[in-house]
Amino acid sequence: MSRCCGDDLCSSQRPAEGRWRLALWLALAINAGMFAVEGVAGLLSGSASLQADALDFLGDAANYAISLGVVGMALVWRARAALLKGVTMLAFGSWVAGVTLWGMWNGQTPAAEVMGVIGFMALIANVVTAIMLFRFRNGDANMRSVWICSRNDAIGNLAVMIAALGVFGTGTRWPDLAVAAIMAGLALQGGWIIVQQARGELKSTRVPSA
C-alpha cells in the first residue's frame, strides 16, 4: 500500500473516526455482554467450544478497547496495538488447543440444547458486529485485526451450532472438541496474519539511519 501522508493514511483513505469509534463502542458492548452469557452457559453445559468462544468474546472486547485507545494516533502506535492483539490471539489459540487436548481424556458430553441456543445467540451478535466492521476490513493492521476477530467469531459460532447437532446426534463430546480445535486454528491463523502485517507497518515507520 502506498504512503502519501507521512505515517498515516491519506485523509481520503482514512474512514471517518466518528463512525470507527461508534462501531468499536457497539462491538465492545456486544462482546462484553456475550462473554458473560456464553461463559456461564459454557460452564453449566460442559461445552468446551462454548467456553472457548466465551473467552474469545472477552479477548475481542479487550481488543476493541485497545483499538478505541489508539484511534487518531500515528500509524506506529496503531501498529503496536495490532501487534499486541495478534500476540494475544496466538496465545488464545494455543490455550484453546490445550483445553481441547485435555478434553479428549477428561471432558464430559455437553448439553446439545444449550449449545444450540447460546450458539445461535452468539452467531447473531457476531454477524451484527461483522456487518458494522466490514467497511474497515482493508485498513491498517489495527483495523484489519478487528475485522479478522469478528469474521473468525462468526465462523466459530456457525461451527458451534454444527457441533451442537453433532453432539445431539451422536451423544458424544467429540463434535464439541472438534469445533474447539477449529476455533483454536482460526485464532492461530488470524494472530499470525495480524502479527506479520503489524511488523511490516512498524518496519515502514522506522526512520533510516544516516
Short mmCIF file of C-alpha atoms in Angstrom, two decimals:
data_model
loop_
_atom_site.label_atom_id
_atom_site.label_comp_id
_atom_site.label_asym_id
_atom_site.label_seq_id
_atom_site.Cartn_x
_atom_site.Cartn_y
_atom_site.Cartn_z
CA MET A 1 0.00 0.00 0.00
CA SER A 2 1.40 3.38 -0.96
CA ARG A 3 2.05 6.03 1.64
CA CYS A 4 1.37 9.65 0.83
CA CYS A 5 0.75 11.35 4.17
CA GLY A 6 3.70 10.56 6.39
CA ASP A 7 2.99 7.88 8.97
CA ASP A 8 -0.77 7.94 8.42
CA LEU A 9 -3.15 7.06 5.61
CA CYS A 10 -4.24 9.88 3.35
CA SER A 11 -7.35 11.68 4.56
CA SER A 12 -9.22 10.38 1.52
CA GLN A 13 -8.34 6.79 2.52
CA ARG A 14 -8.95 7.07 6.25
CA PRO A 15 -12.53 6.27 7.37
CA ALA A 16 -14.29 8.87 9.47
CA GLU A 17 -13.08 8.50 13.04
CA GLY A 18 -16.58 9.11 14.35
CA ARG A 19 -18.01 6.07 12.53
CA TRP A 20 -14.99 3.97 13.52
CA ARG A 21 -15.35 4.91 17.21
CA LEU A 22 -19.09 4.23 17.19
CA ALA A 23 -18.60 0.82 15.58
CA LEU A 24 -15.94 -0.05 18.16
CA TRP A 25 -18.10 1.02 21.11
CA LEU A 26 -21.04 -1.03 19.87
CA ALA A 27 -18.80 -4.03 19.21
CA LEU A 28 -17.28 -3.68 22.69
CA ALA A 29 -20.72 -3.67 24.36
CA ILE A 30 -21.95 -6.67 22.34
CA ASN A 31 -18.84 -8.75 23.03
CA ALA A 32 -18.70 -7.96 26.75
CA GLY A 33 -22.35 -8.95 27.13
CA MET A 34 -21.94 -12.19 25.18
CA PHE A 35 -18.85 -13.12 27.20
CA ALA A 36 -20.97 -13.13 30.36
CA VAL A 37 -23.85 -15.06 28.78
CA GLU A 38 -21.76 -17.64 26.93
CA GLY A 39 -19.27 -18.09 29.76
CA VAL A 40 -21.98 -19.08 32.23
CA ALA A 41 -23.70 -21.30 29.65
CA GLY A 42 -20.42 -22.99 28.73
CA LEU A 43 -19.63 -23.85 32.35
CA LEU A 44 -23.15 -25.10 33.09
CA SER A 45 -23.39 -27.19 29.90
CA GLY A 46 -19.82 -28.52 30.00
CA SER A 47 -19.18 -27.38 26.42
CA ALA A 48 -15.52 -26.77 25.52
CA SER A 49 -16.48 -24.90 22.35
CA LEU A 50 -18.83 -22.55 24.22
CA GLN A 51 -16.17 -21.85 26.85
CA ALA A 52 -13.61 -21.21 24.12
CA ASP A 53 -15.99 -18.87 22.31
CA ALA A 54 -16.79 -17.04 25.56
CA LEU A 55 -13.09 -16.37 26.13
CA ASP A 56 -12.87 -15.23 22.51
CA PHE A 57 -15.63 -12.71 23.24
CA LEU A 58 -13.63 -11.47 26.23
CA GLY A 59 -10.49 -11.17 24.14
CA ASP A 60 -12.36 -9.32 21.42
CA ALA A 61 -13.86 -6.89 23.93
CA ALA A 62 -10.35 -6.13 25.18
CA ASN A 63 -9.14 -5.73 21.60
CA TYR A 64 -11.91 -3.26 20.78
CA ALA A 65 -11.00 -1.27 23.90
CA ILE A 66 -7.36 -1.16 22.77
CA SER A 67 -8.44 -0.03 19.30
CA LEU A 68 -10.51 2.77 20.83
CA GLY A 69 -7.44 3.89 22.75
CA VAL A 70 -5.33 4.38 19.61
CA VAL A 71 -7.93 5.98 17.31
CA GLY A 72 -6.37 9.05 15.72
CA MET A 73 -2.83 8.16 16.79
CA ALA A 74 0.10 7.77 14.40
CA LEU A 75 0.46 4.56 12.40
CA VAL A 76 3.31 3.35 14.61
CA TRP A 77 1.02 3.28 17.67
CA ARG A 78 -1.82 1.62 15.79
CA ALA A 79 0.62 -0.99 14.51
CA ARG A 80 1.92 -1.62 18.04
CA ALA A 81 -1.66 -2.10 19.25
CA ALA A 82 -2.29 -4.54 16.40
CA LEU A 83 0.90 -6.43 17.26
CA LEU A 84 -0.29 -6.80 20.85
CA LYS A 85 -3.66 -8.09 19.66
CA GLY A 86 -2.04 -10.52 17.25
CA VAL A 87 0.13 -11.96 20.01
CA THR A 88 -2.97 -12.22 22.21
CA MET A 89 -4.80 -14.16 19.51
CA LEU A 90 -1.86 -16.55 19.21
CA ALA A 91 -1.90 -17.08 22.97
CA PHE A 92 -5.67 -17.65 22.94
CA GLY A 93 -5.38 -20.17 20.12
CA SER A 94 -2.66 -22.05 21.97
CA TRP A 95 -4.72 -22.13 25.16
CA VAL A 96 -7.84 -23.42 23.38
CA ALA A 97 -5.74 -26.09 21.67
CA GLY A 98 -4.50 -27.19 25.10
CA VAL A 99 -8.03 -27.26 26.55
CA THR A 100 -9.19 -29.33 23.58
CA LEU A 101 -6.44 -31.88 24.12
CA TRP A 102 -7.28 -32.05 27.83
CA GLY A 103 -10.97 -32.58 27.00
CA MET A 104 -10.16 -35.62 24.86
CA TRP A 105 -9.31 -37.56 28.02
CA ASN A 106 -11.12 -35.72 30.80
CA GLY A 107 -14.10 -33.93 29.25
CA GLN A 108 -17.82 -34.60 29.54
CA THR A 109 -20.57 -34.75 26.95
CA PRO A 110 -22.09 -31.23 26.82
CA ALA A 111 -25.78 -30.33 26.70
CA ALA A 112 -26.55 -30.04 22.99
CA GLU A 113 -29.68 -27.93 23.51
CA VAL A 114 -27.79 -25.27 25.45
CA MET A 115 -25.01 -25.29 22.85
CA GLY A 116 -27.51 -24.71 20.06
CA VAL A 117 -29.44 -21.88 21.71
CA ILE A 118 -26.39 -19.99 23.00
CA GLY A 119 -24.50 -20.65 19.78
CA PHE A 120 -27.34 -19.06 17.80
CA MET A 121 -27.38 -16.01 20.08
CA ALA A 122 -23.62 -15.66 19.69
CA LEU A 123 -23.91 -16.01 15.92
CA ILE A 124 -26.42 -13.15 15.72
CA ALA A 125 -24.18 -10.98 17.91
CA ASN A 126 -21.12 -11.69 15.77
CA VAL A 127 -22.90 -11.24 12.44
CA VAL A 128 -24.14 -7.82 13.58
CA THR A 129 -20.61 -6.91 14.71
CA ALA A 130 -19.05 -8.18 11.47
CA ILE A 131 -21.51 -6.15 9.37
CA MET A 132 -20.64 -3.00 11.32
CA LEU A 133 -16.90 -3.55 10.85
CA PHE A 134 -16.95 -4.85 7.26
CA ARG A 135 -16.22 -1.42 5.76
CA PHE A 136 -12.98 -1.18 7.74
CA ARG A 137 -11.56 -4.57 6.71
CA ASN A 138 -8.96 -3.11 4.30
CA GLY A 139 -7.50 -0.50 6.64
CA ASP A 140 -4.25 -0.67 8.61
CA ALA A 141 -3.21 -3.65 10.74
CA ASN A 142 -5.23 -2.38 13.69
CA MET A 143 -8.44 -2.15 11.66
CA ARG A 144 -7.76 -5.43 9.92
CA SER A 145 -7.23 -7.17 13.26
CA VAL A 146 -10.68 -6.04 14.42
CA TRP A 147 -12.27 -7.35 11.23
CA ILE A 148 -10.44 -10.70 11.41
CA CYS A 149 -11.56 -11.20 15.01
CA SER A 150 -15.18 -10.55 14.08
CA ARG A 151 -15.02 -12.76 10.99
CA ASN A 152 -13.48 -15.62 12.94
CA ASP A 153 -16.15 -15.30 15.61
CA ALA A 154 -18.99 -15.61 13.12
CA ILE A 155 -17.36 -18.69 11.55
CA GLY A 156 -16.78 -20.15 15.01
CA ASN A 157 -20.40 -19.72 16.01
CA LEU A 158 -21.62 -21.49 12.90
CA ALA A 159 -19.29 -24.32 13.84
CA VAL A 160 -20.64 -24.36 17.42
CA MET A 161 -24.18 -24.83 16.10
CA ILE A 162 -22.99 -27.67 13.85
CA ALA A 163 -21.25 -29.19 16.86
CA ALA A 164 -24.49 -28.98 18.84
CA LEU A 165 -26.21 -31.02 16.14
CA GLY A 166 -23.32 -33.48 16.18
CA VAL A 167 -23.46 -33.88 19.96
CA PHE A 168 -27.23 -34.33 19.82
CA GLY A 169 -26.98 -36.92 17.06
CA THR A 170 -24.04 -38.94 18.41
CA GLY A 171 -24.42 -38.48 22.15
CA THR A 172 -20.66 -37.92 22.43
CA ARG A 173 -18.40 -34.92 23.14
CA TRP A 174 -16.25 -35.35 20.01
CA PRO A 175 -18.12 -32.86 17.78
CA ASP A 176 -17.73 -30.25 20.52
CA LEU A 177 -14.00 -30.91 20.80
CA ALA A 178 -13.59 -30.83 17.02
CA VAL A 179 -15.12 -27.35 16.87
CA ALA A 180 -12.94 -26.16 19.73
CA ALA A 181 -9.93 -27.35 17.72
CA ILE A 182 -11.16 -25.45 14.64
CA MET A 183 -11.55 -22.28 16.72
CA ALA A 184 -8.01 -22.70 18.01
CA GLY A 185 -6.77 -22.99 14.43
CA LEU A 186 -8.67 -19.84 13.37
CA ALA A 187 -7.18 -17.88 16.26
CA LEU A 188 -3.66 -19.06 15.45
CA GLN A 189 -4.06 -18.23 11.75
CA GLY A 190 -5.61 -14.82 12.39
CA GLY A 191 -3.00 -13.94 15.01
CA TRP A 192 -0.17 -14.84 12.63
CA ILE A 193 -1.64 -12.68 9.82
CA ILE A 194 -2.06 -9.69 12.13
CA VAL A 195 1.43 -10.01 13.62
CA GLN A 196 3.02 -10.13 10.17
CA GLN A 197 1.15 -7.05 8.89
CA ALA A 198 1.83 -5.12 12.10
CA ARG A 199 5.55 -5.92 11.90
CA GLY A 200 5.60 -4.73 8.31
CA GLU A 201 3.93 -1.44 9.26
CA LEU A 202 6.33 -0.93 12.16
CA LYS A 203 9.26 -1.51 9.84
CA SER A 204 7.87 1.03 7.36
CA THR A 205 7.68 3.74 10.03
CA ARG A 206 11.30 3.48 11.10
CA VAL A 207 13.45 6.42 10.07
CA PRO A 208 16.52 5.19 8.15
CA SER A 209 19.76 5.95 9.95
CA ALA A 210 22.09 8.45 8.27
#
